[in-house]
XYZ file of N, CA, C and O in Angstrom:
464
model
N 0.930 -1.196 -0.092
C 0.018 0.112 -0.043
C 0.902 1.261 0.152
O 1.683 1.421 0.780
N 0.789 2.077 -0.880
C 1.302 3.314 -1.287
C 1.174 4.125 0.429
O -0.182 4.417 0.583
N 2.281 4.712 0.666
C 1.757 5.645 2.015
C 1.222 7.046 1.369
O 0.723 7.940 2.075
N 1.048 7.072 -0.080
C 0.662 8.406 -0.371
C -1.013 8.521 -0.555
O -1.797 9.389 -0.953
N -1.679 7.362 -0.468
C -2.819 6.982 -0.717
C -3.714 7.632 1.008
O -2.967 7.447 2.059
N -4.467 8.785 0.645
C -5.210 9.050 1.358
C -6.101 8.391 2.241
O -6.689 7.130 1.840
N -6.179 8.645 3.824
C -6.898 7.979 4.591
C -8.160 8.788 4.728
O -8.391 9.863 4.984
N -9.275 7.877 4.675
C -10.585 8.533 4.363
C -11.689 7.620 5.262
O -11.323 6.565 5.842
N -12.507 8.325 5.451
C -13.735 7.367 6.292
C -14.320 6.522 5.122
O -14.663 6.614 3.970
N -14.340 5.160 5.541
C -14.916 4.183 4.752
C -16.062 4.628 3.815
O -16.456 3.989 2.728
N -17.164 5.139 4.630
C -18.457 5.231 4.138
C -18.497 6.356 3.045
O -19.206 6.408 2.177
N -17.042 6.771 2.518
C -16.940 8.089 1.804
C -16.009 7.504 0.635
O -15.360 8.511 -0.098
N -15.787 6.261 0.549
C -14.797 5.997 -0.547
C -15.425 5.601 -1.739
O -14.500 5.720 -2.793
N -16.802 5.695 -2.228
C -16.991 5.449 -3.848
C -16.723 6.357 -4.751
O -16.291 5.989 -5.581
N -16.720 7.407 -4.439
C -15.947 8.528 -5.561
C -14.436 7.789 -5.588
O -14.147 8.193 -6.968
N -13.933 7.411 -4.684
C -12.312 7.191 -4.959
C -12.314 5.882 -5.834
O -11.737 5.831 -6.918
N -13.250 4.774 -5.831
C -13.385 3.728 -6.233
C -13.664 4.113 -7.784
O -13.192 3.782 -8.974
N -14.832 4.912 -7.864
C -15.606 5.402 -9.270
C -14.195 6.127 -10.109
O -14.419 5.834 -11.188
N -13.600 7.034 -9.418
C -12.527 7.585 -10.136
C -11.432 6.754 -10.167
O -9.948 7.099 -10.656
N -11.502 5.290 -9.640
C -10.081 4.502 -9.630
C -8.789 5.380 -9.173
O -7.659 4.980 -9.460
N -9.037 5.892 -7.765
C -7.995 6.440 -6.978
C -7.615 5.462 -5.863
O -8.244 5.056 -5.398
N -6.056 5.600 -5.519
C -5.829 4.706 -4.270
C -6.478 5.575 -2.860
O -6.765 6.835 -2.921
N -6.737 4.938 -1.816
C -7.240 5.315 -0.783
C -6.988 4.088 0.453
O -6.634 3.050 0.043
N -7.056 4.602 1.516
C -7.499 3.506 2.856
C -8.479 4.059 3.663
O -8.574 5.177 4.024
N -9.304 3.300 4.284
C -9.913 3.792 5.227
C -9.273 4.222 6.692
O -8.023 3.738 6.777
N -9.991 4.434 7.536
C -9.123 5.166 8.877
C -8.297 4.091 9.564
O -7.501 4.343 10.108
N -9.071 2.845 9.464
C -8.107 1.840 10.016
C -7.399 0.879 9.252
O -6.587 0.041 9.642
N -7.338 1.350 7.800
C -6.460 0.517 6.705
C -6.961 -0.788 6.395
O -6.367 -1.436 5.720
N -8.204 -1.318 7.022
C -8.644 -2.545 6.500
C -9.243 -2.515 5.148
O -9.631 -3.726 4.491
N -9.833 -1.539 4.629
C -10.295 -1.363 3.166
C -9.559 -0.240 2.475
O -9.318 0.733 2.897
N -8.786 -0.647 1.373
C -8.168 0.340 0.798
C -7.981 -0.120 -0.729
O -8.592 -1.156 -1.195
N -7.273 0.782 -1.618
C -7.443 0.337 -3.031
C -6.116 0.781 -3.367
O -5.402 1.706 -2.876
N -5.725 0.031 -4.453
C -4.375 0.126 -5.154
C -4.512 0.416 -6.575
O -5.239 -0.592 -7.166
N -3.597 1.205 -7.180
C -3.485 1.114 -8.462
C -2.022 0.232 -8.975
O -0.938 0.819 -8.897
N -2.404 -1.091 -9.332
C -1.292 -1.720 -9.248
C -0.331 -1.395 -10.476
O 0.967 -1.490 -10.569
N -0.988 -1.300 -11.862
C -0.801 -0.794 -13.026
C -1.388 0.341 -13.532
O -2.338 0.769 -12.727
N -1.054 0.968 -14.863
C -1.877 2.020 -15.331
C -3.391 1.667 -15.434
O -4.189 2.419 -15.429
N -3.639 0.455 -15.609
C -4.844 -0.153 -16.131
C -5.494 -1.012 -14.806
O -6.579 -1.052 -14.783
N -4.473 -1.488 -14.231
C -5.112 -2.449 -12.990
C -5.375 -1.798 -11.605
O -4.499 -1.558 -11.094
N -6.788 -1.711 -11.386
C -7.126 -0.978 -10.039
C -7.660 -2.127 -9.115
O -8.758 -2.712 -9.956
N -7.382 -2.246 -7.883
C -8.058 -3.242 -6.996
C -8.482 -2.488 -5.559
O -7.765 -1.841 -5.147
N -9.707 -2.812 -5.136
C -10.203 -2.458 -3.790
C -10.121 -3.704 -2.740
O -10.673 -4.883 -3.577
N -9.051 -3.825 -1.813
C -8.949 -5.057 -0.879
C -9.685 -4.747 0.129
O -9.927 -3.589 0.843
N -10.144 -5.756 0.937
C -10.723 -5.822 2.199
C -9.918 -6.592 3.216
O -9.881 -7.915 2.712
N -9.310 -6.157 3.805
C -8.511 -6.905 5.201
C -7.172 -7.635 4.391
O -6.949 -8.279 4.897
N -6.626 -7.104 3.102
C -5.407 -7.386 2.525
C -5.398 -8.004 1.209
O -6.921 -8.381 0.923
N -4.401 -8.324 0.431
C -4.289 -8.533 -0.872
C -5.112 -10.058 -0.913
O -5.592 -10.508 -2.462
N -5.255 -10.711 0.034
C -5.796 -12.111 -0.023
C -7.386 -12.043 -0.287
O -8.177 -13.090 -0.818
N -8.111 -10.754 -0.456
C -9.321 -10.389 -0.320
C -9.960 -9.456 -1.342
O -10.300 -8.436 -0.897
N -9.683 -9.410 -2.632
C -9.854 -8.420 -3.419
C -11.725 -8.232 -3.596
O -11.887 -9.250 -3.758
N -12.309 -7.197 -3.612
C -13.581 -7.109 -3.735
C -13.955 -6.767 -5.012
O -14.761 -7.379 -5.644
N -13.261 -5.229 -5.626
C -13.333 -5.152 -6.912
C -12.174 -4.948 -7.487
O -11.237 -4.398 -6.966
N -12.104 -5.046 -8.865
C -11.219 -5.215 -9.747
C -11.353 -4.284 -11.151
O -12.503 -4.758 -11.671
N -10.629 -3.430 -11.345
C -11.029 -2.715 -12.802
C -9.616 -2.761 -13.774
O -8.619 -2.615 -13.354
N -9.861 -3.634 -15.042
C -8.778 -3.811 -15.767
C -8.565 -2.611 -16.854
O -8.108 -3.210 -17.917
N -8.979 -1.639 -16.699
C -9.067 -0.634 -17.846
C -10.318 -0.623 -18.638
O -10.534 0.299 -19.377
N -11.029 -1.547 -18.506
C -12.081 -2.109 -19.494
C -13.408 -2.364 -18.617
O -14.609 -1.535 -18.569
N -13.312 -3.565 -17.872
C -14.214 -3.950 -16.983
C -14.178 -3.726 -15.366
O -12.995 -3.876 -15.155
N -15.414 -3.787 -14.678
C -15.182 -4.362 -13.492
C -15.543 -5.205 -12.870
O -16.440 -6.025 -13.614
N -14.915 -6.215 -12.028
C -14.947 -7.368 -11.489
C -15.357 -7.449 -10.361
O -15.030 -6.667 -9.393
N -16.213 -8.222 -9.669
C -16.578 -8.327 -8.062
C -16.583 -9.583 -7.704
O -16.975 -10.705 -8.370
N -15.846 -9.748 -6.519
C -15.779 -10.877 -5.781
C -17.245 -11.437 -5.439
O -17.946 -10.766 -4.670
N -17.662 -12.629 -5.736
C -19.120 -13.113 -5.881
C -18.915 -13.742 -4.164
O -20.154 -14.408 -3.860
N -17.817 -14.057 -3.670
C -18.033 -14.872 -2.498
C -18.230 -13.671 -1.160
O -17.813 -12.751 -0.996
N -18.894 -14.464 -0.259
C -19.247 -13.932 1.202
C -18.394 -14.356 2.180
O -17.673 -15.446 1.905
N -17.705 -13.177 2.946
C -16.658 -13.670 3.693
C -17.271 -13.205 5.382
O -17.436 -14.007 6.352
N -17.432 -12.054 5.627
C -17.754 -11.777 7.080
C -18.783 -10.405 6.995
O -18.783 -9.796 5.800
N -19.370 -9.952 8.042
C -20.336 -8.574 8.217
C -19.393 -7.688 7.734
O -20.021 -6.698 6.841
N -18.156 -7.320 8.184
C -17.364 -6.262 7.893
C -17.106 -6.122 6.452
O -16.838 -5.381 5.966
N -16.387 -7.311 5.967
C -16.529 -7.308 4.327
C -17.428 -6.876 3.503
O -17.431 -6.235 2.536
N -18.845 -7.540 3.982
C -19.952 -7.092 3.099
C -20.208 -5.802 3.596
O -20.388 -5.019 2.295
N -20.045 -5.156 4.545
C -20.179 -3.518 4.487
C -19.234 -3.092 3.673
O -19.347 -1.825 2.991
N -17.955 -3.149 3.520
C -16.880 -2.895 2.728
C -17.502 -2.753 1.347
O -17.186 -2.006 0.578
N -18.089 -4.246 0.883
C -18.491 -4.353 -0.538
C -19.689 -2.999 -0.709
O -19.286 -2.617 -1.929
N -20.247 -2.943 0.282
C -21.404 -2.137 0.023
C -20.859 -0.634 -0.182
O -21.069 0.101 -1.003
N -19.965 -0.102 0.738
C -19.398 1.291 0.769
C -18.558 1.430 -0.770
O -18.590 2.532 -1.037
N -17.751 0.547 -1.175
C -16.913 0.477 -1.985
C -17.520 0.394 -3.304
O -16.843 0.253 -4.379
N -18.805 -0.201 -3.684
C -19.219 -0.560 -4.678
C -19.421 0.724 -5.827
O -19.807 1.580 -5.374
N -18.867 0.408 -7.087
C -18.590 1.375 -7.885
C -19.959 1.981 -8.515
O -20.229 2.907 -9.499
N -21.144 1.005 -8.386
C -22.238 1.252 -8.941
C -22.317 1.365 -10.522
O -22.633 2.111 -11.109
N -21.428 0.351 -11.044
C -21.149 0.116 -12.421
C -21.488 -1.381 -12.718
O -21.431 -2.292 -11.663
N -21.674 -1.837 -13.837
C -22.064 -3.232 -14.163
C -20.791 -3.839 -13.755
O -19.599 -3.594 -13.999
N -21.077 -5.040 -13.036
C -19.666 -6.061 -12.616
C -20.020 -7.552 -13.106
O -20.949 -7.635 -13.519
N -18.659 -8.058 -13.512
C -18.840 -9.358 -13.910
C -18.252 -10.150 -12.371
O -17.204 -9.823 -11.892
N -19.460 -11.102 -11.753
C -18.798 -11.813 -10.668
C -17.960 -12.838 -10.961
O -18.248 -13.605 -11.903
N -16.895 -12.881 -10.246
C -16.098 -13.987 -10.197
C -15.477 -14.551 -8.803
O -15.779 -13.532 -7.646
N -15.164 -15.828 -8.644
C -14.601 -16.349 -7.163
C -13.285 -15.437 -6.716
O -12.703 -14.795 -7.666
N -13.387 -15.409 -5.490
C -11.740 -14.646 -5.028
C -10.813 -15.459 -5.645
O -9.792 -14.582 -5.903
N -10.487 -16.709 -5.728
C -9.587 -17.325 -6.364
C -9.228 -16.746 -7.802
O -8.448 -16.348 -8.185
N -10.316 -16.695 -8.481
C -10.546 -16.342 -10.065
C -9.531 -14.875 -10.160
O -8.883 -14.429 -10.782
N -10.052 -14.120 -9.132
C -9.570 -12.681 -9.015
C -8.348 -12.433 -8.253
O -7.400 -11.736 -9.090
N -7.757 -13.073 -7.608
C -6.289 -13.100 -7.248
C -5.408 -13.615 -8.266
O -4.419 -13.197 -8.897
N -5.487 -14.691 -9.103
C -5.141 -15.293 -10.471
C -5.107 -14.099 -11.518
O -4.126 -13.761 -12.093
N -6.059 -13.323 -11.681
C -6.423 -12.350 -12.348
C -5.301 -11.103 -12.119
O -4.795 -10.829 -13.119
N -5.410 -10.880 -11.004
C -4.705 -9.822 -10.467
C -3.054 -10.137 -10.760
O -2.254 -9.214 -11.285
N -2.742 -10.874 -10.332
C -1.499 -11.693 -10.719
C -0.763 -11.730 -12.078
O 0.261 -11.237 -12.441
N -1.705 -12.098 -12.834
C -1.199 -12.169 -14.062
C -1.141 -10.807 -15.073
O -0.572 -10.728 -15.576
N -2.178 -10.163 -14.276
C -2.035 -8.704 -15.055
C -0.826 -7.793 -14.747
O 0.044 -7.434 -15.504
N -0.710 -8.209 -13.415
C 0.639 -7.825 -12.827
C 1.876 -8.017 -13.380
O 2.882 -7.445 -13.841
N 1.970 -9.407 -13.795
C 2.973 -10.168 -14.248
C 3.170 -9.802 -15.676
O 4.127 -9.294 -16.326
N 2.132 -9.612 -16.348
C 2.247 -8.940 -18.015
C 2.821 -7.615 -18.200
O 3.256 -7.458 -18.995
N 2.118 -6.740 -16.951
C 2.588 -5.352 -17.197
C 4.008 -5.296 -16.851
O 4.985 -4.651 -17.317
N 4.776 -6.053 -15.702
C 6.136 -6.265 -15.319
C 7.121 -6.633 -16.782
O 7.879 -6.007 -16.890
N 6.567 -7.583 -17.445
C 7.004 -8.215 -18.386
C 7.175 -7.256 -19.666
O 8.025 -6.929 -20.351
N 5.935 -6.307 -19.782
C 5.935 -5.406 -20.911
C 6.840 -4.345 -20.690
O 7.716 -3.974 -21.545
N 6.767 -3.787 -19.281
C 7.804 -2.771 -18.744
C 9.343 -3.502 -19.218
O 10.298 -2.482 -19.557
N 9.542 -4.582 -18.772
C 11.077 -5.016 -19.204
C 11.387 -5.075 -20.478
O 12.342 -4.760 -20.907
N 10.286 -5.330 -21.402
C 10.890 -5.432 -23.018
C 10.852 -3.985 -23.425
O 11.917 -3.614 -24.028
N 9.992 -2.975 -23.044
C 10.307 -1.325 -23.412
C 11.453 -1.002 -22.842
O 12.195 -0.166 -23.511
N 11.929 -1.548 -21.320
C 13.276 -0.847 -21.002
C 14.439 -1.294 -21.669
O 15.135 -0.767 -22.119
N 14.286 -2.611 -22.299
C 15.292 -3.373 -23.026
C 15.665 -2.658 -24.577
O 16.989 -2.369 -24.942
N 14.550 -2.245 -24.847
C 14.439 -1.516 -26.241
C 14.747 -0.090 -26.156
O 14.629 0.890 -27.300
N 14.781 0.305 -24.912
C 14.969 1.758 -24.504
C 13.818 2.423 -24.737
O 13.745 3.613 -25.542
N 12.327 1.886 -24.794
C 11.292 2.767 -25.083
C 10.767 3.074 -23.731
O 9.445 3.906 -23.883
N 10.948 2.777 -22.503
C 10.272 3.054 -21.329
C 10.495 4.514 -21.111
O 11.654 5.188 -21.386
N 9.802 5.404 -20.365
C 9.667 6.648 -20.112
C 10.989 6.883 -18.970
O 11.039 6.089 -18.329
């Protein structure tokens, strides 16, 4: 989690999610990270539990239930956009693959002298 992410009241996080901006709630249990220029993820209680993922095109939503607090996090962070529901395992794999592909692209660009 980047230290630059503002701490906000978790009930007020929806505009951050809709604008795909990093944030964390006051106790750090609900937060969002811009992993790559396209990959934005909202987490509840850590990277093991992604709630919402945006890949630059679509919103994905964790379809699994965990706790009352995570249910509240899901409600507060819901982007109010159409989502594609997926399992938690599917989302974790999706995130890992996207982060890996972006690193590979960055390495190729750097090798070719194209990186900014």
